[in-house]
């Protein structure tokens, strides 16, 4: 019997799809989902163990890790960029305090840990195009500060205590199962809902804002592949650049218009989220991930757009 996997923040955008994928791969009972929310009608409760775990509470993490014999923690609980900018003090407590406690429990119980970093770990001083794996990281948001500090803390726990920490710097993640949690790239999800429902969208970023993006199946695949990678091949750990596509709101709208007759976009720029987006790279260089653990995304802009629209149309029809 192998030790179990614990997922924190499991009811969020990524956890809602990572947990079913892990359960499919390793067995439903092997994957313990956890969050501080309880959601009605959520499949994550029905198809395997679920626990209430506040990641800022060391005793709660410790108790669940020991009771379920957890050997790997996927630590997804965090406040995202736009929310963190509204509540920077709370963001520090959750993003850093939560990570520190997860790493301490992992050290004491010999668990491996996956922690997602973000393109938010870069800042205005970072080379914007082809952003290298190892480069300047001086972010200007609280979210970015916690992501850089988190990368360093994970590397520290690896070097100092031998904890098997691994992470990726995710770009904006696009998905249709669960809504996004308050990030700067949320427009790239909202636009699909509005396209299907109303045939038009008002975007909170400027039309020419280029950012890295990824469709959720590739994000889930990245996590599984990295955690299964041969540690002897890993030169880097926290955290690998990964990307799948780059586009602007204008380009995404044009792609959607190929499937939704008469689709229109207009702009009402939110200065806070525009400033965050302007401080992030246009395109990442993810060659280290490709070389060290075989990263290779399947979805580009046309493939992602076609599948998002098909899945959302089905989902919204079923919800009616
Ligand atoms: N979604 C993206 O586009 C994206 C991009 C880059 C990085 N990431 C990172 O991936 C991780 C997961 O992101 P997501 O999009 O699923 O976020 P999300 O906001 O959708 O979900 C986060 C979950 O954490 C839970 N949570 C909040 N505080 C908690 C606490 N104290 N204890 C336990 N749970 C708590 C929330 O209830 C929520 O369900 C985060 O670290 C995020 O920074 C996400």
Tab-separated table of C-alpha atoms and ligand atoms in Angstrom:
chain	number	residue	atom	x	y	z
A	1	UNK	CA	0.000	0.000	0.000
A	2	UNK	CA	1.581	3.307	-1.063
A	3	UNK	CA	1.194	6.407	1.080
A	4	UNK	CA	-1.679	8.747	0.224
A	5	UNK	CA	-1.819	12.150	-1.491
A	6	UNK	CA	-3.294	15.186	0.286
A	7	UNK	CA	-4.534	18.133	-1.800
A	8	UNK	CA	-5.047	21.465	0.022
A	9	UNK	CA	-7.339	24.113	-1.510
A	10	UNK	CA	-8.916	21.233	-3.447
A	11	UNK	CA	-12.206	23.002	-4.211
A	12	UNK	CA	-10.498	25.740	-6.215
A	13	UNK	CA	-10.068	26.028	-9.984
A	14	UNK	CA	-7.076	23.671	-10.213
A	15	UNK	CA	-7.976	21.267	-7.384
A	16	UNK	CA	-11.439	20.596	-8.842
A	17	UNK	CA	-9.747	18.973	-11.837
A	18	UNK	CA	-6.505	17.748	-10.275
A	19	UNK	CA	-8.252	15.633	-7.616
A	20	UNK	CA	-10.382	13.586	-10.074
A	21	UNK	CA	-7.297	13.082	-12.292
A	22	UNK	CA	-5.206	11.863	-9.330
A	23	UNK	CA	-8.044	9.593	-8.162
A	24	UNK	CA	-8.362	8.136	-11.651
A	25	UNK	CA	-4.619	7.456	-11.760
A	26	UNK	CA	-3.862	6.251	-8.216
A	27	UNK	CA	-7.289	5.174	-6.853
A	28	UNK	CA	-10.068	7.197	-5.195
A	29	UNK	CA	-9.158	6.225	-1.613
A	30	UNK	CA	-5.525	7.227	-2.185
A	31	UNK	CA	-6.327	10.919	-2.653
A	32	UNK	CA	-7.564	13.057	0.263
A	33	UNK	CA	-9.174	16.320	-0.901
A	34	UNK	CA	-9.268	19.208	1.600
A	35	UNK	CA	-10.322	22.847	1.800
A	36	UNK	CA	-11.733	25.418	4.225
A	37	UNK	CA	-14.960	25.585	2.213
A	38	UNK	CA	-17.736	23.042	1.978
A	39	UNK	CA	-19.639	23.165	-1.309
A	40	UNK	CA	-23.056	21.666	-1.945
A	41	UNK	CA	-23.259	19.069	-4.754
A	42	UNK	CA	-19.494	18.770	-5.062
A	43	UNK	CA	-18.208	15.525	-6.551
A	44	UNK	CA	-14.970	15.799	-4.580
A	45	UNK	CA	-16.873	14.825	-1.407
A	46	UNK	CA	-18.770	11.988	-3.034
A	47	UNK	CA	-15.956	10.078	-4.729
A	48	UNK	CA	-13.234	9.801	-2.091
A	49	UNK	CA	-12.064	11.158	1.272
A	50	UNK	CA	-12.561	14.859	2.059
A	51	UNK	CA	-11.220	16.707	5.125
A	52	UNK	CA	-11.532	20.251	6.439
A	53	UNK	CA	-7.941	21.559	6.540
A	54	UNK	CA	-6.962	25.180	7.124
A	55	UNK	CA	-3.396	25.344	5.833
A	56	UNK	CA	-2.506	28.025	8.386
A	57	UNK	CA	-3.257	25.522	11.182
A	58	UNK	CA	-0.268	23.204	11.676
A	59	UNK	CA	-2.125	20.818	14.001
A	60	UNK	CA	-4.913	20.279	11.455
A	61	UNK	CA	-2.458	19.477	8.653
A	62	UNK	CA	-0.425	17.247	10.960
A	63	UNK	CA	-3.469	15.307	12.158
A	64	UNK	CA	-4.792	14.623	8.641
A	65	UNK	CA	-1.336	13.696	7.305
A	66	UNK	CA	-0.814	11.163	10.111
A	67	UNK	CA	-4.357	9.725	10.141
A	68	UNK	CA	-4.358	9.127	6.349
A	69	UNK	CA	-0.667	8.179	6.107
A	70	UNK	CA	-0.019	10.952	3.575
A	71	UNK	CA	3.244	10.735	1.599
A	72	UNK	CA	2.714	13.607	-0.875
A	73	UNK	CA	1.069	17.009	-0.388
A	74	UNK	CA	-0.207	19.022	-3.355
A	75	UNK	CA	-0.425	22.431	-1.718
A	76	UNK	CA	-2.876	24.492	-3.783
A	77	UNK	CA	-4.410	26.697	-1.057
A	78	UNK	CA	-3.524	30.355	-1.678
A	79	UNK	CA	-4.995	33.777	-2.399
A	80	UNK	CA	-4.603	34.709	-6.074
A	81	UNK	CA	-3.137	37.901	-7.528
A	82	UNK	CA	-6.097	40.306	-7.650
A	83	UNK	CA	-7.533	39.162	-4.290
A	84	UNK	CA	-4.068	39.294	-2.704
A	85	UNK	CA	-3.651	42.898	-3.863
A	86	UNK	CA	-6.927	43.792	-2.102
A	87	UNK	CA	-5.896	42.025	1.126
A	88	UNK	CA	-2.082	41.916	1.199
A	89	UNK	CA	-1.800	41.138	4.922
A	90	UNK	CA	-4.198	38.188	4.690
A	91	UNK	CA	-2.406	37.036	1.534
A	92	UNK	CA	0.920	36.951	3.381
A	93	UNK	CA	-0.624	34.941	6.239
A	94	UNK	CA	-2.238	32.369	3.947
A	95	UNK	CA	0.361	32.130	1.163
A	96	UNK	CA	3.487	32.186	3.345
A	97	UNK	CA	2.091	30.983	6.682
A	98	UNK	CA	0.267	28.115	4.966
A	99	UNK	CA	3.284	27.066	2.918
A	100	UNK	CA	5.631	27.202	5.908
A	101	UNK	CA	3.328	24.934	7.935
A	102	UNK	CA	2.847	22.502	5.047
A	103	UNK	CA	6.635	22.285	4.621
A	104	UNK	CA	7.149	21.736	8.360
A	105	UNK	CA	4.594	18.905	8.401
A	106	UNK	CA	6.251	17.478	5.269
A	107	UNK	CA	9.676	17.607	6.941
A	108	UNK	CA	8.395	15.862	10.067
A	109	UNK	CA	6.504	13.166	8.128
A	110	UNK	CA	8.859	12.707	5.155
A	111	UNK	CA	6.295	13.869	2.563
A	112	UNK	CA	7.003	15.112	-0.961
A	113	UNK	CA	5.433	18.503	-1.737
A	114	UNK	CA	4.127	20.078	-4.942
A	115	UNK	CA	3.629	23.866	-4.817
A	116	UNK	CA	2.469	25.905	-7.818
A	117	UNK	CA	4.294	29.170	-8.342
A	118	UNK	CA	3.181	31.602	-11.044
A	119	UNK	CA	4.171	34.032	-13.790
A	120	UNK	CA	3.395	36.474	-10.955
A	121	UNK	CA	6.796	35.561	-9.494
A	122	UNK	CA	8.293	37.860	-12.143
A	123	UNK	CA	8.224	41.653	-12.202
A	124	UNK	CA	8.822	44.712	-14.366
A	125	UNK	CA	12.625	44.179	-14.278
A	126	UNK	CA	12.319	40.660	-15.757
A	127	UNK	CA	13.048	40.171	-19.492
A	128	UNK	CA	9.519	40.128	-20.964
A	129	UNK	CA	9.973	38.010	-24.076
A	130	UNK	CA	11.349	34.483	-23.796
A	131	UNK	CA	11.638	34.960	-20.017
A	132	UNK	CA	14.457	32.591	-18.969
A	133	UNK	CA	14.174	29.919	-16.274
A	134	UNK	CA	16.773	31.661	-14.100
A	135	UNK	CA	16.379	35.430	-14.254
A	136	UNK	CA	15.516	38.601	-12.326
A	137	UNK	CA	12.548	38.102	-9.969
A	138	UNK	CA	11.556	41.398	-8.366
A	139	UNK	CA	7.709	41.343	-8.429
A	140	UNK	CA	5.742	44.409	-7.351
A	141	UNK	CA	2.620	42.611	-6.030
A	142	UNK	CA	2.062	40.853	-2.683
A	143	UNK	CA	1.078	37.749	-4.667
A	144	UNK	CA	4.419	37.839	-6.483
A	145	UNK	CA	6.349	38.461	-3.268
A	146	UNK	CA	4.766	35.347	-1.714
A	147	UNK	CA	5.444	33.308	-4.858
A	148	UNK	CA	9.168	34.196	-5.006
A	149	UNK	CA	9.572	33.717	-1.254
A	150	UNK	CA	7.670	30.430	-1.589
A	151	UNK	CA	10.005	29.194	-4.347
A	152	UNK	CA	13.023	30.016	-2.163
A	153	UNK	CA	11.501	28.399	0.917
A	154	UNK	CA	10.725	25.203	-1.028
A	155	UNK	CA	14.291	25.066	-2.370
A	156	UNK	CA	15.575	25.675	1.183
A	157	UNK	CA	13.564	22.753	2.575
A	158	UNK	CA	15.001	20.579	-0.184
A	159	UNK	CA	18.649	21.552	0.335
A	160	UNK	CA	18.549	21.825	4.119
A	161	UNK	CA	16.200	19.001	5.096
A	162	UNK	CA	15.977	16.793	1.994
A	163	UNK	CA	12.239	17.397	1.510
A	164	UNK	CA	11.287	16.427	-2.077
A	165	UNK	CA	9.788	19.791	-3.104
A	166	UNK	CA	8.825	20.472	-6.730
A	167	UNK	CA	6.916	23.265	-8.450
A	168	UNK	CA	5.966	24.969	-11.703
A	169	UNK	CA	5.381	28.619	-12.543
A	170	UNK	CA	1.885	28.396	-14.006
A	171	UNK	CA	0.614	30.962	-16.479
A	172	UNK	CA	-3.122	31.847	-16.554
A	173	UNK	CA	-5.121	28.622	-16.426
A	174	UNK	CA	-8.246	28.319	-18.590
A	175	UNK	CA	-10.950	25.851	-17.586
A	176	UNK	CA	-14.690	25.324	-17.519
A	177	UNK	CA	-15.320	23.056	-14.472
A	178	UNK	CA	-14.787	25.480	-11.557
A	179	UNK	CA	-14.676	29.290	-11.729
A	180	UNK	CA	-11.302	31.035	-11.364
A	181	UNK	CA	-10.383	32.359	-7.931
A	182	UNK	CA	-9.595	36.054	-8.483
A	183	UNK	CA	-6.494	36.216	-10.663
A	184	UNK	CA	-5.409	38.720	-13.304
A	185	UNK	CA	-5.869	36.199	-16.125
A	186	UNK	CA	-9.519	35.429	-15.142
A	187	UNK	CA	-10.698	37.375	-18.218
A	188	UNK	CA	-9.590	34.455	-20.395
A	189	UNK	CA	-12.190	32.251	-18.630
A	190	UNK	CA	-14.970	34.851	-18.202
A	191	UNK	CA	-14.872	35.677	-21.914
A	192	UNK	CA	-16.013	32.122	-22.769
A	193	UNK	CA	-18.989	32.217	-20.353
A	194	UNK	CA	-20.068	35.587	-21.752
A	195	UNK	CA	-19.557	34.449	-25.353
A	196	UNK	CA	-21.851	31.455	-24.831
A	197	UNK	CA	-24.439	33.355	-22.756
A	198	UNK	CA	-24.543	36.807	-24.372
A	199	UNK	CA	-22.319	36.835	-27.482
A	200	UNK	CA	-20.311	39.755	-26.108
A	201	UNK	CA	-17.723	40.515	-23.390
A	202	UNK	CA	-16.383	43.598	-21.629
A	203	UNK	CA	-12.721	42.956	-20.831
A	204	UNK	CA	-10.908	44.397	-17.796
A	205	UNK	CA	-7.492	44.277	-19.547
A	206	UNK	CA	-6.384	46.312	-22.584
A	207	UNK	CA	-6.804	44.509	-25.901
A	208	UNK	CA	-3.062	44.336	-26.591
A	209	UNK	CA	-2.036	42.753	-23.240
A	210	UNK	CA	-0.019	39.631	-24.063
A	211	UNK	CA	0.216	36.913	-21.392
A	212	UNK	CA	1.125	33.222	-21.153
A	213	UNK	CA	-1.834	30.844	-20.822
A	214	UNK	CA	-2.567	27.113	-20.519
A	215	UNK	CA	-5.645	24.891	-20.835
A	216	UNK	CA	-6.424	22.922	-17.651
A	217	UNK	CA	-5.750	19.384	-19.003
A	218	UNK	CA	-2.164	20.466	-19.719
A	219	UNK	CA	-1.839	22.015	-16.234
A	220	UNK	CA	-3.006	18.777	-14.583
A	221	UNK	CA	-0.662	16.775	-16.800
A	222	UNK	CA	2.265	19.051	-15.823
A	223	UNK	CA	1.670	18.416	-12.109
A	224	UNK	CA	1.423	14.636	-12.498
A	225	UNK	CA	4.418	14.426	-14.841
A	226	UNK	CA	6.660	16.596	-12.651
A	227	UNK	CA	5.794	14.653	-9.481
A	228	UNK	CA	6.519	11.348	-11.240
A	229	UNK	CA	9.798	12.595	-12.791
A	230	UNK	CA	13.090	10.904	-11.967
A	231	UNK	CA	14.674	13.163	-9.293
A	232	UNK	CA	18.130	12.458	-10.728
A	233	UNK	CA	17.148	14.433	-13.858
A	234	UNK	CA	15.950	17.527	-11.958
A	235	UNK	CA	18.507	20.329	-12.039
A	236	UNK	CA	15.831	22.835	-11.025
A	237	UNK	CA	12.991	22.319	-8.573
A	238	UNK	CA	11.155	25.447	-7.468
A	239	UNK	CA	9.886	26.355	-9.824
A	240	UNK	CA	9.891	25.403	-13.527
A	241	UNK	CA	8.644	27.830	-16.196
A	242	UNK	CA	5.796	26.147	-18.096
A	243	UNK	CA	3.641	27.632	-20.836
A	244	UNK	CA	1.399	26.475	-23.659
A	245	UNK	CA	0.305	29.596	-25.583
A	246	UNK	CA	0.532	33.376	-25.585
A	247	UNK	CA	-2.291	35.663	-26.647
A	248	UNK	CA	-3.909	39.073	-26.119
A	249	UNK	CA	-7.633	39.691	-25.464
A	250	UNK	CA	-7.877	40.845	-29.110
A	251	UNK	CA	-6.453	37.552	-30.409
A	252	UNK	CA	-8.626	35.442	-28.116
A	253	UNK	CA	-11.740	37.388	-29.153
A	254	UNK	CA	-10.906	36.827	-32.834
A	255	UNK	CA	-10.519	33.084	-32.229
A	256	UNK	CA	-13.851	32.921	-30.357
A	257	UNK	CA	-15.548	34.872	-33.169
A	258	UNK	CA	-14.670	32.001	-35.524
A	259	UNK	CA	-17.100	29.838	-33.476
A	260	UNK	CA	-19.641	32.400	-32.158
A	261	UNK	CA	-21.301	34.439	-34.907
A	262	UNK	CA	-21.232	38.180	-34.227
A	263	UNK	CA	-19.143	37.885	-31.041
A	264	UNK	CA	-18.022	41.313	-29.848
A	265	UNK	CA	-15.512	42.511	-27.262
A	266	UNK	CA	-15.146	45.948	-25.698
A	267	UNK	CA	-12.886	47.224	-22.927
A	268	UNK	CA	-13.336	48.787	-19.504
A	269	UNK	CA	-9.813	48.613	-18.103
A	270	UNK	CA	-9.360	47.915	-14.374
A	271	UNK	CA	-6.179	49.854	-13.477
A	272	UNK	CA	-5.226	47.465	-10.650
A	273	UNK	CA	-5.341	44.292	-12.763
A	274	UNK	CA	-3.860	46.085	-15.805
A	275	UNK	CA	-0.873	47.185	-13.675
A	276	UNK	CA	-0.404	43.591	-12.473
A	277	UNK	CA	-0.571	42.230	-16.039
A	278	UNK	CA	1.849	44.911	-17.282
A	279	UNK	CA	4.408	43.773	-14.695
A	280	UNK	CA	4.322	40.137	-15.940
A	281	UNK	CA	6.172	38.528	-18.882
A	282	UNK	CA	4.744	38.307	-22.412
A	283	UNK	CA	6.116	34.803	-22.998
A	284	UNK	CA	8.090	32.288	-20.908
A	285	UNK	CA	10.979	30.089	-22.023
A	286	UNK	CA	10.042	26.640	-20.666
A	287	UNK	CA	12.972	24.675	-22.130
A	288	UNK	CA	14.228	23.558	-18.675
A	289	UNK	CA	10.895	21.791	-18.008
A	290	UNK	CA	11.019	20.208	-21.464
A	291	UNK	CA	14.586	18.954	-20.941
A	292	UNK	CA	14.410	17.865	-17.294
A	293	UNK	CA	11.033	16.112	-17.159
A	294	UNK	CA	9.616	16.028	-20.691
A	295	UNK	CA	7.073	18.869	-20.486
A	296	UNK	CA	5.108	19.142	-23.735
A	297	UNK	CA	1.652	20.807	-23.793
A	298	UNK	CA	-1.083	19.458	-26.081
A	299	UNK	CA	-3.375	22.492	-26.459
A	300	UNK	CA	-2.726	25.657	-28.478
A	301	UNK	CA	-5.144	28.596	-28.858
A	302	UNK	CA	-7.408	27.078	-31.576
A	303	UNK	CA	-7.618	23.635	-29.882
A	304	UNK	CA	-8.304	25.146	-26.438
A	305	UNK	CA	-10.947	27.560	-27.786
A	306	UNK	CA	-12.865	24.841	-29.655
A	307	UNK	CA	-12.904	22.546	-26.617
A	308	UNK	CA	-13.783	25.297	-24.109
A	309	UNK	CA	-16.804	26.379	-26.163
A	310	UNK	CA	-18.020	22.819	-26.680
A	311	UNK	CA	-17.700	21.926	-22.966
A	312	UNK	CA	-19.218	25.197	-21.733
A	313	UNK	CA	-22.208	24.961	-24.071
A	314	UNK	CA	-22.920	21.476	-22.724
A	315	UNK	CA	-22.401	22.557	-19.094
A	316	UNK	CA	-24.565	25.687	-19.322
A	317	UNK	CA	-27.366	23.731	-21.097
A	318	UNK	CA	-27.285	21.152	-18.293
A	319	UNK	CA	-27.381	23.913	-15.616
A	320	UNK	CA	-30.511	25.544	-17.156
B	1	LIG	N1	-5.538	29.428	-11.605
B	1	LIG	C1	-4.487	30.021	-12.161
B	1	LIG	O1	-4.587	30.618	-13.229
B	1	LIG	C2	-3.132	29.925	-11.472
B	1	LIG	C3	-2.006	30.411	-12.146
B	1	LIG	C4	-0.769	30.355	-11.519
B	1	LIG	C5	-0.657	29.792	-10.268
B	1	LIG	N2	-1.768	29.330	-9.624
B	1	LIG	C6	-1.595	28.786	-8.269
B	1	LIG	O2	-2.209	27.525	-8.162
B	1	LIG	C7	-2.734	27.357	-6.836
B	1	LIG	C8	-4.209	26.999	-6.915
B	1	LIG	O3	-4.861	28.009	-7.652
B	1	LIG	P1	-6.430	27.966	-7.980
B	1	LIG	O4	-6.623	28.745	-9.220
B	1	LIG	O5	-6.971	26.607	-7.871
B	1	LIG	O6	-6.968	28.877	-6.771
B	1	LIG	P2	-8.470	29.076	-6.265
B	1	LIG	O7	-8.558	30.441	-5.666
B	1	LIG	O8	-9.454	28.697	-7.305
B	1	LIG	O9	-8.551	27.989	-5.090
B	1	LIG	C9	-7.840	28.126	-3.889
B	1	LIG	C10	-8.538	27.298	-2.840
B	1	LIG	O10	-7.835	27.498	-1.608
B	1	LIG	C11	-8.795	27.529	-0.563
B	1	LIG	N3	-8.211	28.209	0.593
B	1	LIG	C12	-8.081	29.546	0.811
B	1	LIG	N4	-7.525	29.760	2.023
B	1	LIG	C13	-7.275	28.543	2.571
B	1	LIG	C14	-6.715	28.106	3.795
B	1	LIG	N5	-6.297	28.982	4.734
B	1	LIG	N6	-6.598	26.782	4.011
B	1	LIG	C15	-7.023	25.875	3.079
B	1	LIG	N7	-7.594	26.230	1.912
B	1	LIG	C16	-7.716	27.555	1.661
B	1	LIG	C17	-9.998	28.244	-1.145
B	1	LIG	O11	-11.195	27.923	-0.440
B	1	LIG	C18	-9.994	27.737	-2.590
B	1	LIG	O12	-10.867	26.624	-2.752
B	1	LIG	C19	-2.422	28.665	-6.094
B	1	LIG	O13	-1.208	28.541	-5.402
B	1	LIG	C20	-2.250	29.667	-7.221
B	1	LIG	O14	-1.412	30.749	-6.844
B	1	LIG	C21	-2.995	29.385	-10.205
